[in-house]
XYZ file of C-alpha atoms in Angstrom:
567
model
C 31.687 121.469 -50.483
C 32.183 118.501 -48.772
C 35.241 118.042 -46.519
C 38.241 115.614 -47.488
C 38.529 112.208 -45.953
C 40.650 109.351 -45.757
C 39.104 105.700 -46.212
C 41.571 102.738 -45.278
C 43.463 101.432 -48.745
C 45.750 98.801 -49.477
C 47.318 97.813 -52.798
C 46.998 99.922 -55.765
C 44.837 100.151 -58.474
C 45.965 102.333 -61.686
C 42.585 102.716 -62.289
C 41.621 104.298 -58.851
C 43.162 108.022 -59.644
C 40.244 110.043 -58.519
C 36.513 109.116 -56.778
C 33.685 111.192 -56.698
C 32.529 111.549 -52.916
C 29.145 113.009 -51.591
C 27.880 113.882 -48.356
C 24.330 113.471 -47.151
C 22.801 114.074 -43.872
C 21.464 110.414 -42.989
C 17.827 111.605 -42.428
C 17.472 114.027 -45.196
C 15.368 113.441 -48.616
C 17.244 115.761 -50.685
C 20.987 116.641 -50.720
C 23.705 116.676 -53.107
C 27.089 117.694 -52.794
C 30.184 116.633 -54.517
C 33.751 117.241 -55.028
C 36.440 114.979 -56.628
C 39.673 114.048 -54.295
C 42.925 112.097 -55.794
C 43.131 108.975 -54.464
C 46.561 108.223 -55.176
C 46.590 105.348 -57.011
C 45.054 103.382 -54.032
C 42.206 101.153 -54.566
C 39.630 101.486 -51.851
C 38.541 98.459 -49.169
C 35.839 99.168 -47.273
C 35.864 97.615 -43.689
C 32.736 97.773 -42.422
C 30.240 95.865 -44.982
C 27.240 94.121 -44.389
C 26.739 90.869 -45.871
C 24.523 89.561 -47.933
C 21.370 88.058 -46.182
C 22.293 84.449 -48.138
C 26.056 84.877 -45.926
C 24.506 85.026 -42.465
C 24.326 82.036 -40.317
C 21.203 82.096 -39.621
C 21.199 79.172 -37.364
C 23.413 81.215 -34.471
C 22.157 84.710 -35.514
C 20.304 86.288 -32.240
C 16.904 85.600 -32.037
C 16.823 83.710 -35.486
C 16.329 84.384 -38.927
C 17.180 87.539 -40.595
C 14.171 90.003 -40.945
C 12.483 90.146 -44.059
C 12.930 93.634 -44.635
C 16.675 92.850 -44.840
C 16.313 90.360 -47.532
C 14.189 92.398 -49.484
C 17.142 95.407 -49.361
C 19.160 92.455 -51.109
C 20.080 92.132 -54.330
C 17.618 92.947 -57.232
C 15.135 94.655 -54.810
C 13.957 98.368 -54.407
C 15.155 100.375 -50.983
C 13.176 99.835 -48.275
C 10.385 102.403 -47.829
C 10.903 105.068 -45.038
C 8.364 107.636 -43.130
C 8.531 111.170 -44.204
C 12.295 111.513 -42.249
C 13.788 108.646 -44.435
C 13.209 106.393 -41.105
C 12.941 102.555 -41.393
C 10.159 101.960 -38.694
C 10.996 98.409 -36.847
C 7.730 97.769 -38.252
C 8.410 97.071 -41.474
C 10.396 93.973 -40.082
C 7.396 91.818 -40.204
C 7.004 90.573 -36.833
C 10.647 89.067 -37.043
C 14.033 90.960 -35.402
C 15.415 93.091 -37.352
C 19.409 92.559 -37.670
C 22.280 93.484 -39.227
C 25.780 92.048 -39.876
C 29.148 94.099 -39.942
C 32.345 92.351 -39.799
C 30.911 89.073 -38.759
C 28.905 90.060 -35.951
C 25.434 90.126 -35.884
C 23.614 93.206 -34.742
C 19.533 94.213 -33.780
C 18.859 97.218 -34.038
C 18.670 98.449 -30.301
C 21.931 97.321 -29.436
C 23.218 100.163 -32.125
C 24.230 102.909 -29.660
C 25.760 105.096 -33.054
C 24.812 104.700 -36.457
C 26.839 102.126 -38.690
C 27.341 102.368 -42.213
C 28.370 99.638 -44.809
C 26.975 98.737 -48.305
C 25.059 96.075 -49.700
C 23.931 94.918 -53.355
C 20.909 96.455 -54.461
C 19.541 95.646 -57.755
C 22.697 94.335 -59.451
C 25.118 97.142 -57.806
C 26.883 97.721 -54.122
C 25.090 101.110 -52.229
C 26.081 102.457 -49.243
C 23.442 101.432 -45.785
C 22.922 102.790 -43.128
C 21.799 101.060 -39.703
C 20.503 102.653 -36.536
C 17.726 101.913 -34.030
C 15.412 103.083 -36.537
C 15.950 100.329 -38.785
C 18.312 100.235 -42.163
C 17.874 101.945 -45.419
C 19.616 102.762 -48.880
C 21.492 106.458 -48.907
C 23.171 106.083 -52.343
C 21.677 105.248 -55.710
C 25.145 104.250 -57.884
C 24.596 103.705 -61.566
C 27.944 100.745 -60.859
C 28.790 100.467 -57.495
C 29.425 102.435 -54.545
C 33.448 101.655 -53.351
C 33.321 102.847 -49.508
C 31.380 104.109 -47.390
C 31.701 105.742 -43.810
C 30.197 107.732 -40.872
C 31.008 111.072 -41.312
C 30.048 112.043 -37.316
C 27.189 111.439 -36.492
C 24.491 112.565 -38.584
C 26.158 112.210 -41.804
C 27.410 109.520 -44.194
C 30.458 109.780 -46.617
C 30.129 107.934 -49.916
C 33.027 107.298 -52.652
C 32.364 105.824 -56.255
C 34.728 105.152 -59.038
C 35.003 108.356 -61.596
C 32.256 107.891 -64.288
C 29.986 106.340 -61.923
C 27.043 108.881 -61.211
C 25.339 108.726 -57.518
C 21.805 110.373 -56.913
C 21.697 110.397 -52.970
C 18.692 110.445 -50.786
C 16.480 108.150 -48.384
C 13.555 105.906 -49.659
C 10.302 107.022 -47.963
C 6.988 106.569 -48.149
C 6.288 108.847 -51.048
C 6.343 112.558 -51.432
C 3.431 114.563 -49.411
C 3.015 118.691 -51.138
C 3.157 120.468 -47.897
C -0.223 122.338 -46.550
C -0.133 126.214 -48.291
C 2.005 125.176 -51.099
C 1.483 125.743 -54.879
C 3.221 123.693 -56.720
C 4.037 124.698 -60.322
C 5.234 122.520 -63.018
C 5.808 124.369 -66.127
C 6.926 122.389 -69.556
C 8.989 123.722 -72.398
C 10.390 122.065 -75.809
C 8.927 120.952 -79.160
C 5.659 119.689 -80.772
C 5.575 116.699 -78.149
C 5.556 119.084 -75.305
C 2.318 120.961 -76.979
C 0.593 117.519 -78.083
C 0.737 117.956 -81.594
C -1.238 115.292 -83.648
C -2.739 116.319 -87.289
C -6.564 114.928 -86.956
C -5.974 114.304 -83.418
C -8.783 114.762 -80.545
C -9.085 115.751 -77.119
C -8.861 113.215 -74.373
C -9.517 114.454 -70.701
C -12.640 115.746 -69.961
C -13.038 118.838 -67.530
C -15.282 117.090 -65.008
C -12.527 114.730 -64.636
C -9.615 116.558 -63.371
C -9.154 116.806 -59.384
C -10.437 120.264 -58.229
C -6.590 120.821 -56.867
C -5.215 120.165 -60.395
C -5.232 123.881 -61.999
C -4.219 125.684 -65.269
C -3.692 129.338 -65.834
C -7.153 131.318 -67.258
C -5.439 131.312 -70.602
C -5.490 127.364 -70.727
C -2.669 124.305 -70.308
C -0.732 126.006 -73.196
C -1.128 130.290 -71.629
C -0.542 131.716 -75.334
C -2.715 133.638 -77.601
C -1.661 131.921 -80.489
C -0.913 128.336 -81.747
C 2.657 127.077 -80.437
C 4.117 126.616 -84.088
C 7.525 127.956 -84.929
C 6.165 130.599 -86.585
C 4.874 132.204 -83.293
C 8.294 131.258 -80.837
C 8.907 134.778 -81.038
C 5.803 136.384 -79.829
C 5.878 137.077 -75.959
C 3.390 135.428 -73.541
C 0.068 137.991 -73.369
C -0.149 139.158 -69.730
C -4.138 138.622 -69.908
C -3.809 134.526 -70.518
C -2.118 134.401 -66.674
C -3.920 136.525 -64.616
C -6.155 133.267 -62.268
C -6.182 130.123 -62.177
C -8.806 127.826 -62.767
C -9.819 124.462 -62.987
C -7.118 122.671 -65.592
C -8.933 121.058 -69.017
C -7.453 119.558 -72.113
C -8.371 121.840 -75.223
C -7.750 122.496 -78.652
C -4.772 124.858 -79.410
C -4.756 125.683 -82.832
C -5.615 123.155 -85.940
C -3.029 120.710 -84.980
C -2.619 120.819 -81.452
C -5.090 119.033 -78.859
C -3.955 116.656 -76.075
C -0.567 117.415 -74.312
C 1.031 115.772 -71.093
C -0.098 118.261 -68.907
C -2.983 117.092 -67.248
C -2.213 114.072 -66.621
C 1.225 115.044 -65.736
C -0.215 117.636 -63.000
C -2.812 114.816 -62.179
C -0.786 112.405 -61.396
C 1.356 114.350 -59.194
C -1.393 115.902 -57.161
C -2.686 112.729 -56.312
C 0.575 110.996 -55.525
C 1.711 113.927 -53.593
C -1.876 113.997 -52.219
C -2.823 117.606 -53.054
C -5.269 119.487 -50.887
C -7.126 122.702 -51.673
C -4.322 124.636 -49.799
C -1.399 122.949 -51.782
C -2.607 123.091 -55.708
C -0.587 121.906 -58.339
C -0.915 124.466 -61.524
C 0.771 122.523 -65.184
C 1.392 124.891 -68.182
C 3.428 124.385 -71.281
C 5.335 126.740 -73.386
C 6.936 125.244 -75.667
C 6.724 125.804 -79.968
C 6.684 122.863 -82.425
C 10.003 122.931 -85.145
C 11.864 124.458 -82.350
C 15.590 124.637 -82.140
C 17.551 125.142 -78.776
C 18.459 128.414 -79.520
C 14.820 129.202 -80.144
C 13.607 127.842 -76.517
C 16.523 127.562 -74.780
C 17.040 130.358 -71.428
C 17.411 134.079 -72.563
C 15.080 132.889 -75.268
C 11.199 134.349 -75.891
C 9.756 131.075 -74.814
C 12.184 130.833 -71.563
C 10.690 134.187 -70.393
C 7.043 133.098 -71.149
C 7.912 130.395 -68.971
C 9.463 132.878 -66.287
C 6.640 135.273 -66.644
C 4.305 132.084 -65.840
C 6.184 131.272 -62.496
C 6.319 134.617 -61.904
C 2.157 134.740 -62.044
C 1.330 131.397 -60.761
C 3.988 132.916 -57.734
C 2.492 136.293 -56.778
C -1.269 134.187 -56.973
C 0.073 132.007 -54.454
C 1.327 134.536 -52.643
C -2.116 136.732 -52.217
C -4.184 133.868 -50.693
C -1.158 133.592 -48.091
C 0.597 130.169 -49.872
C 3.662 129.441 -50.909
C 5.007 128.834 -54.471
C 7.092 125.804 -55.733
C 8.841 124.563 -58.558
C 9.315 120.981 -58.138
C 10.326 120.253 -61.847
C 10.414 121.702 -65.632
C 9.191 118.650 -68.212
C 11.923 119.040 -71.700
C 10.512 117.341 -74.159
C 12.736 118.070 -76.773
C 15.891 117.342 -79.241
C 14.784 116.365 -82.433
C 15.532 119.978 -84.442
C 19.207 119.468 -82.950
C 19.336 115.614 -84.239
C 22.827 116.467 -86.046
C 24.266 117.524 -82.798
C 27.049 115.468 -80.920
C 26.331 113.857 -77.451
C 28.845 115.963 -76.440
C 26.646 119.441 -77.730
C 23.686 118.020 -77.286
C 24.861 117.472 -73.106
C 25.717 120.650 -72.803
C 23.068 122.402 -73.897
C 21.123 120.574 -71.230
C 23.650 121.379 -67.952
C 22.778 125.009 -69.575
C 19.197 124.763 -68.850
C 19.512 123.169 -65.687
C 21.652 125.259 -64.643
C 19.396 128.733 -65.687
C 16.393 126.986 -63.900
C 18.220 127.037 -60.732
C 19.390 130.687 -60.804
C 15.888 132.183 -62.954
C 13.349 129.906 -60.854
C 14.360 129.822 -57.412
C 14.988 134.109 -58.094
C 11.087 133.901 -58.346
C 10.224 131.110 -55.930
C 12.701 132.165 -53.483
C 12.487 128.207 -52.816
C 15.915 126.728 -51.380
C 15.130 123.275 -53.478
C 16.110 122.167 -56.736
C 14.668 122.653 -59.601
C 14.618 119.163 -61.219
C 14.772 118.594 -64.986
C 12.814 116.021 -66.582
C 13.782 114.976 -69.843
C 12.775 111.655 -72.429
C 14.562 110.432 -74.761
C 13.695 111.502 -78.812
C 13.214 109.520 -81.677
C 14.789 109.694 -84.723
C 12.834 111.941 -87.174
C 14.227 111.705 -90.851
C 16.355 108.560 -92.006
C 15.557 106.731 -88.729
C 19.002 106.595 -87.566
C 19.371 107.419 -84.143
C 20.792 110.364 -83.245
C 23.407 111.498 -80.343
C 21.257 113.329 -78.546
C 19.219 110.556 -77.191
C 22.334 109.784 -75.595
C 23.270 112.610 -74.203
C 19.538 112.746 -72.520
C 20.549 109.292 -71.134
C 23.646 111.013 -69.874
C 22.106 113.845 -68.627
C 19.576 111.748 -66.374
C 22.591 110.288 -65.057
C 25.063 112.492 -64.454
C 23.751 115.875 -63.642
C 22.283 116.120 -59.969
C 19.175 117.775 -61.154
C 18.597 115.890 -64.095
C 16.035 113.027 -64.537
C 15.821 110.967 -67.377
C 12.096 109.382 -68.307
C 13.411 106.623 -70.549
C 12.564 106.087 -74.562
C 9.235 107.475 -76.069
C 8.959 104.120 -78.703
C 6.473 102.201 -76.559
C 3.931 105.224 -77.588
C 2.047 104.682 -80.829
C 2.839 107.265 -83.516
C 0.771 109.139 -85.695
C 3.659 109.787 -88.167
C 7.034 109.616 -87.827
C 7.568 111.861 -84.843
C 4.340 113.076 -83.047
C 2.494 110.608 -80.356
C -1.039 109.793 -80.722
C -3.103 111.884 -78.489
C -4.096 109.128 -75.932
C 0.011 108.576 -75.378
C 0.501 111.773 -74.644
C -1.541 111.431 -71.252
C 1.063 108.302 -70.842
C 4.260 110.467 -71.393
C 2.609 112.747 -68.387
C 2.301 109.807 -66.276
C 5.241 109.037 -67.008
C 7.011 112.242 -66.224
C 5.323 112.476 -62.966
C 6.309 109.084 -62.145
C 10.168 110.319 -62.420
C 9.825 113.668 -60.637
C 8.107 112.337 -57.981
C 10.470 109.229 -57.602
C 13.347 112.078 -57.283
C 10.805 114.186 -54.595
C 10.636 111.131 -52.987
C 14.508 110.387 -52.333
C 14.373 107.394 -54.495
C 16.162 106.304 -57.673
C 14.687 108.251 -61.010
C 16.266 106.287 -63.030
C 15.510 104.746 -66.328
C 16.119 100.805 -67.287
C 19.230 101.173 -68.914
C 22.738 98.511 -69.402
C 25.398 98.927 -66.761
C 27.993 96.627 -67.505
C 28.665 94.013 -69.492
C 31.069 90.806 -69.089
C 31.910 88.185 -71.741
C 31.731 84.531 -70.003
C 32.418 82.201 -72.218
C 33.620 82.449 -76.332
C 30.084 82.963 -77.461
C 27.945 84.417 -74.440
C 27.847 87.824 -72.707
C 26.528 89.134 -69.577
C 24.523 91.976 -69.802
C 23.725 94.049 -66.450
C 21.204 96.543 -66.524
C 19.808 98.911 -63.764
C 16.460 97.865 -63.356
C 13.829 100.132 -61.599
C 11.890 97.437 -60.151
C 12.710 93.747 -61.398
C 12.915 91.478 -62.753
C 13.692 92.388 -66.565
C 11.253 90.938 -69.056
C 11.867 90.184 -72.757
C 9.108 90.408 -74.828
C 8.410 90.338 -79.095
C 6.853 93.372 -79.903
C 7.687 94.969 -83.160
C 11.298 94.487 -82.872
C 13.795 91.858 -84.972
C 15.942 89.759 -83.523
C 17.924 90.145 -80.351
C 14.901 91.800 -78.329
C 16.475 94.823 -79.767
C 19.782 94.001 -78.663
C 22.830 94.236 -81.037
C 26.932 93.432 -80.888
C 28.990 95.190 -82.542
C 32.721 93.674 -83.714
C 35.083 95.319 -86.130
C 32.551 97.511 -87.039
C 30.138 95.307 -88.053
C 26.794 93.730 -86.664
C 27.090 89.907 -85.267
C 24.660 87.078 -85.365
C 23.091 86.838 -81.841
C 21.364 83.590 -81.114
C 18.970 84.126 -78.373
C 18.858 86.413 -75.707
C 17.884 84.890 -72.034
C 16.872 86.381 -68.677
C 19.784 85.127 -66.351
C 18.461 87.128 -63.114
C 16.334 89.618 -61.977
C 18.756 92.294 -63.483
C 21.007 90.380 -66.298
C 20.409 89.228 -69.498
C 22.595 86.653 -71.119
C 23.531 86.955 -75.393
C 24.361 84.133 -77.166
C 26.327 84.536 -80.000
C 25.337 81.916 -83.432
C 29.748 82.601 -83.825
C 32.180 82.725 -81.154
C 33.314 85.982 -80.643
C 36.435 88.062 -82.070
C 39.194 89.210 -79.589
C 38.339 92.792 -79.544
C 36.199 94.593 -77.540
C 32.217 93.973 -77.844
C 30.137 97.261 -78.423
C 26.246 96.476 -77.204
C 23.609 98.747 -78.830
C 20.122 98.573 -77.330
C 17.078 100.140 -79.453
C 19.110 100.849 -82.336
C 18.707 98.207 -84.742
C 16.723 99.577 -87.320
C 16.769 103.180 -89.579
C 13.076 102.768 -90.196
C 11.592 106.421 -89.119
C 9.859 106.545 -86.097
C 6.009 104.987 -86.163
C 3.358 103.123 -84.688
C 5.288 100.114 -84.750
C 8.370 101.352 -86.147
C 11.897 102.539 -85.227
C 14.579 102.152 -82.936
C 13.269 99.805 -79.969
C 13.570 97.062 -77.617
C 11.314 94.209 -76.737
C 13.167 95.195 -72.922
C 11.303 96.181 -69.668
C 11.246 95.853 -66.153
C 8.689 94.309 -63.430
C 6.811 97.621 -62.993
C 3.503 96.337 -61.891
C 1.460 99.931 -61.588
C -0.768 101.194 -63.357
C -1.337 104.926 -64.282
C -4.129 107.129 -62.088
C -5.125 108.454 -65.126
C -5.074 105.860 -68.313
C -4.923 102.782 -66.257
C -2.113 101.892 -68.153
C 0.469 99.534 -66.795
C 3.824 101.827 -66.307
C 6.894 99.461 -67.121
C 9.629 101.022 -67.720
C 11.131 100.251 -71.478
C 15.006 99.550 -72.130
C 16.760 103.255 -72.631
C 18.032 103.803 -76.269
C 22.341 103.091 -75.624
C 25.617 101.473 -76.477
C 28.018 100.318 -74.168
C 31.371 98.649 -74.737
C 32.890 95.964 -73.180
């Protein structure tokens, strides 16, 4: 538990009755603690702030202009990228001096006897900075906006944002490396999507394919002796399917059941976390099509086959003289609890994250978290969207382990509800993509609205979090509004147009000017069509993401998040 501090105040602020604060070690990838303190009514100032690289004077700054790397930690940018410590190298500077400005004065790097702290905008909202004479990088990752920031001696950083505004902490490095005699483990539990159902559908991966490090249990990807169909959710895992591991392949499961996101989920993560054949990375699902939570759910059959897996995959590691690991579970669930509240829905999901830390690290004996990765579902009978697609949101945000992978409706359906099988290897890219972001101390989270602000009687400004800008709008299979609604007086108003106003914003215009009341924004719900191909609740919404995926060669944008925010 982190210990109480004071940050200067003036005024008040009725608003400002309680921040939640963390406490990170400045160097380390992964730490989250929190605790909520009373503020008192007093609205928090920060003194110690570095300004924005268009504020300096660059004219009588030391040594001239202001280092690249500092502009590019401005606004609408990603962190910069760190070593394996979280350490800025002077490096990355560019051949320029690296500075920094706090309170005015302008600073380079080696005349910083103690770290400094302040905050800066980073894609479209304030995070806390620290500066050294290692360089400068990002320690917070605020959904709104980080209110103050300070030292906390000095090794460690203090960090206060408004109630309601969820903070992921960590330090941007250069991606996350599986340590030497490790085995990683990433096991995957839910519905038909998490055991690549698709009536008529094919195989995808071939065996001679997969990296050698990339493993599956001797009982296959899905380590069950029958087809995962509800009808079998209560038959326990058979002992004999998890006895080795060999080389992972993509096969068959039953009539109905053929490509899942478990190879390429594994494969992606053993290359990006560059895998070598004493740190494997095993992927195995267990999860049963027309599932409920309370049929998969922990203390449930399918939670134990999962347990009994780590527990194999564990004493295998183990006997060659390795250590096991956990890095994430996959959830690919929600839609045979569609009636339930966001409210239900989110707790139901703290449950499991909360029984993977106790169950897995009791196996693992591993001291790290167990990270959750969830995506949101798709509506699966009228077409309406249901809650729980907001409570995964919710989840990805608030909960410290949680990770949310963003909307499934850029994957082409073979009915209402079950990916084709090539999209499945994209929803394992995917997934890996989000779990490693977390490994890596970086932001894992989706592109999703923000904030909003109306500026003028017929226009709004939307703000979104945007993984790596700048948004894009695009047409594709979605009406009007680039699947953007606003809600008045409980009905739907005539937008205009929608625009790009920066790398983070978009801007509605209205075809009426708007009523007094609050605005309610909707994004991907603007149809009740089920769930297809080229149907359903969507957006025509993405970000910059230029990558493609190891596996599919797929460009990996990241797609608007299904949500409504008010004014």
């Amino acid at each position: 538990m982190a210990t109480p501090f004071t940050l200067p105040t003036t005024g008040t602020d009725p608003k400002a009755t309680s921040k939640e604060v963390l406490e990170v070690a400045v160097n380390a990838a992964l730490d989250f603690k929190l605790n909520t303190e009373d503020a008192g009514g007093a609205a928090f100032v920060p003194t110690e702030t570095f300004a924005p690289a268009a504020e300096l004077d660059r004219a009588t700054a030391a040594e001239g202009a202001l280092a690249d790397r500092l502009d590019s930690v401005g606004d609408n940018h990603a962190p910069a990228v760190g070593d394996q410590s979280g350490n800025v190298p002077l490096a990355q500077a560019r051949d320029v001096t690296l500075m920094f400005v706090r309170d005015g004065t302008v600073y380079t790097p080696e005349s910083i006897v103690a770290p400094m702290v302040g905050m800066k905008t980073v894609s479209g909202s304030v995070q806390a900075v620290v500066a050294d004479i290692l360089g400068q990088r990002v320690v917070s990752y605020s959904q709104n906006s980080v209110i103050a920031a300070q030292m906390n001696g000095p090794d460690a950083v203090r960090i206060a944002a408004g109630t309601g505004a969820p903070v992921q902490i960590g330090t941007a490095r250069a991606g996350y490396q599986l340590p030497d005699d490790v085995w990683a483990h990433i096991p995957s539990i839910g519905q038909s999507l998490s055991v690549g159902f698709h009536d008529g559908g094919s195989v995808i991966t071939s065996v001679a394919a997969v990296p050698d490090v990339l493993k599956m249990f001797n009982g296959g990807v899905l380590p069950h002796q029958s087809a995962p169909i509800a009808s079998n959710n209560a038959v326990a895992i058979n002992a004999a399917q998890i006895t080795s591991l060999v080389g992972a392949n993509e096969a068959a499961k039953g009539t109905a059941n053929f490509e899942t996101h478990l190879t390429s989920m594994g494969w992606g993560f053993s290359v990006a976390a560059g895998a070598t054949t004493t740190s494997t990375v095993t992927a195995s699902g267990h999860g049963f099509g027309s599932s409920s939570y309370a049929d998969i759910g922990p203390a449930t059959v399918p939670w134990n086959n999962m347990l009994a897996a780590v527990t194999a995959h564990k004493n295998l590691a183990v006997a060659a003289g390795a250590t096991a690991y956990v890095p994430w579970i996959s959830w690919i669930h929600g839609e045979e609890d569609q009636d339930d509240t966001q409210a239900a829905y989110l707790a139901k999901l703290d449950a499991v994250a909360a029984a993977a830390q106790t169950d897995i690290q009791a196996i693992t004996g591993q001291t790290e978290p167990v990270y959750i990765v969830v995506s949101q579902c798709a509506p699966i009978s009228s077409g309406a969207l249901t809650e729980v697609a907001a409570a995964q949101l919710q989840f990805g945000r608030e909960n410290a382990v949680g990770i949310c992978a963003g909307p499934h409706y850029w994957a082409d359906f073979s009915d209402n509800l079950h990916m084709q099988s090539a999209f499945y290897r994209q929803l394992g890219e995917l997934h890996a993509k989000l779990g490693l972001s977390r490994l890596s101390g970086a932001p894992a989270f989706p592109l999703h609205m923000t904030g909003i602000t109306r500026t003028g009687v017929r226009t709004l400004l939307l703000r979104f979090h945007v993984p790596v800008a700048p948004i894009s709008l695009e047409f594709i299979n979605v009406t009007g509004g680039h699947g953007l609604e606003v809600w008045q007086s409980a009905a739907s108003r005539t937008i205009l147009k929608v625009d790009v106003a920066s790398d983070c914003e978009l801007e509605i215009t209205m075809s009426a000017d708007l009523l007094a009341g609050d605005a309610e924004i909707r994004c991907g719900h603007q149809t009740t069509t089920p769930q297809g191909a080229t149907a359903g609740p969507r957006s025509g919404i993405h970000d910059g993401e230029v990558t493609h995926g190891s596996i599919t060669g797929v460009r990996s944008v990241n797609w608007a998040s299904h949500q409504i925010i008010t004014e």
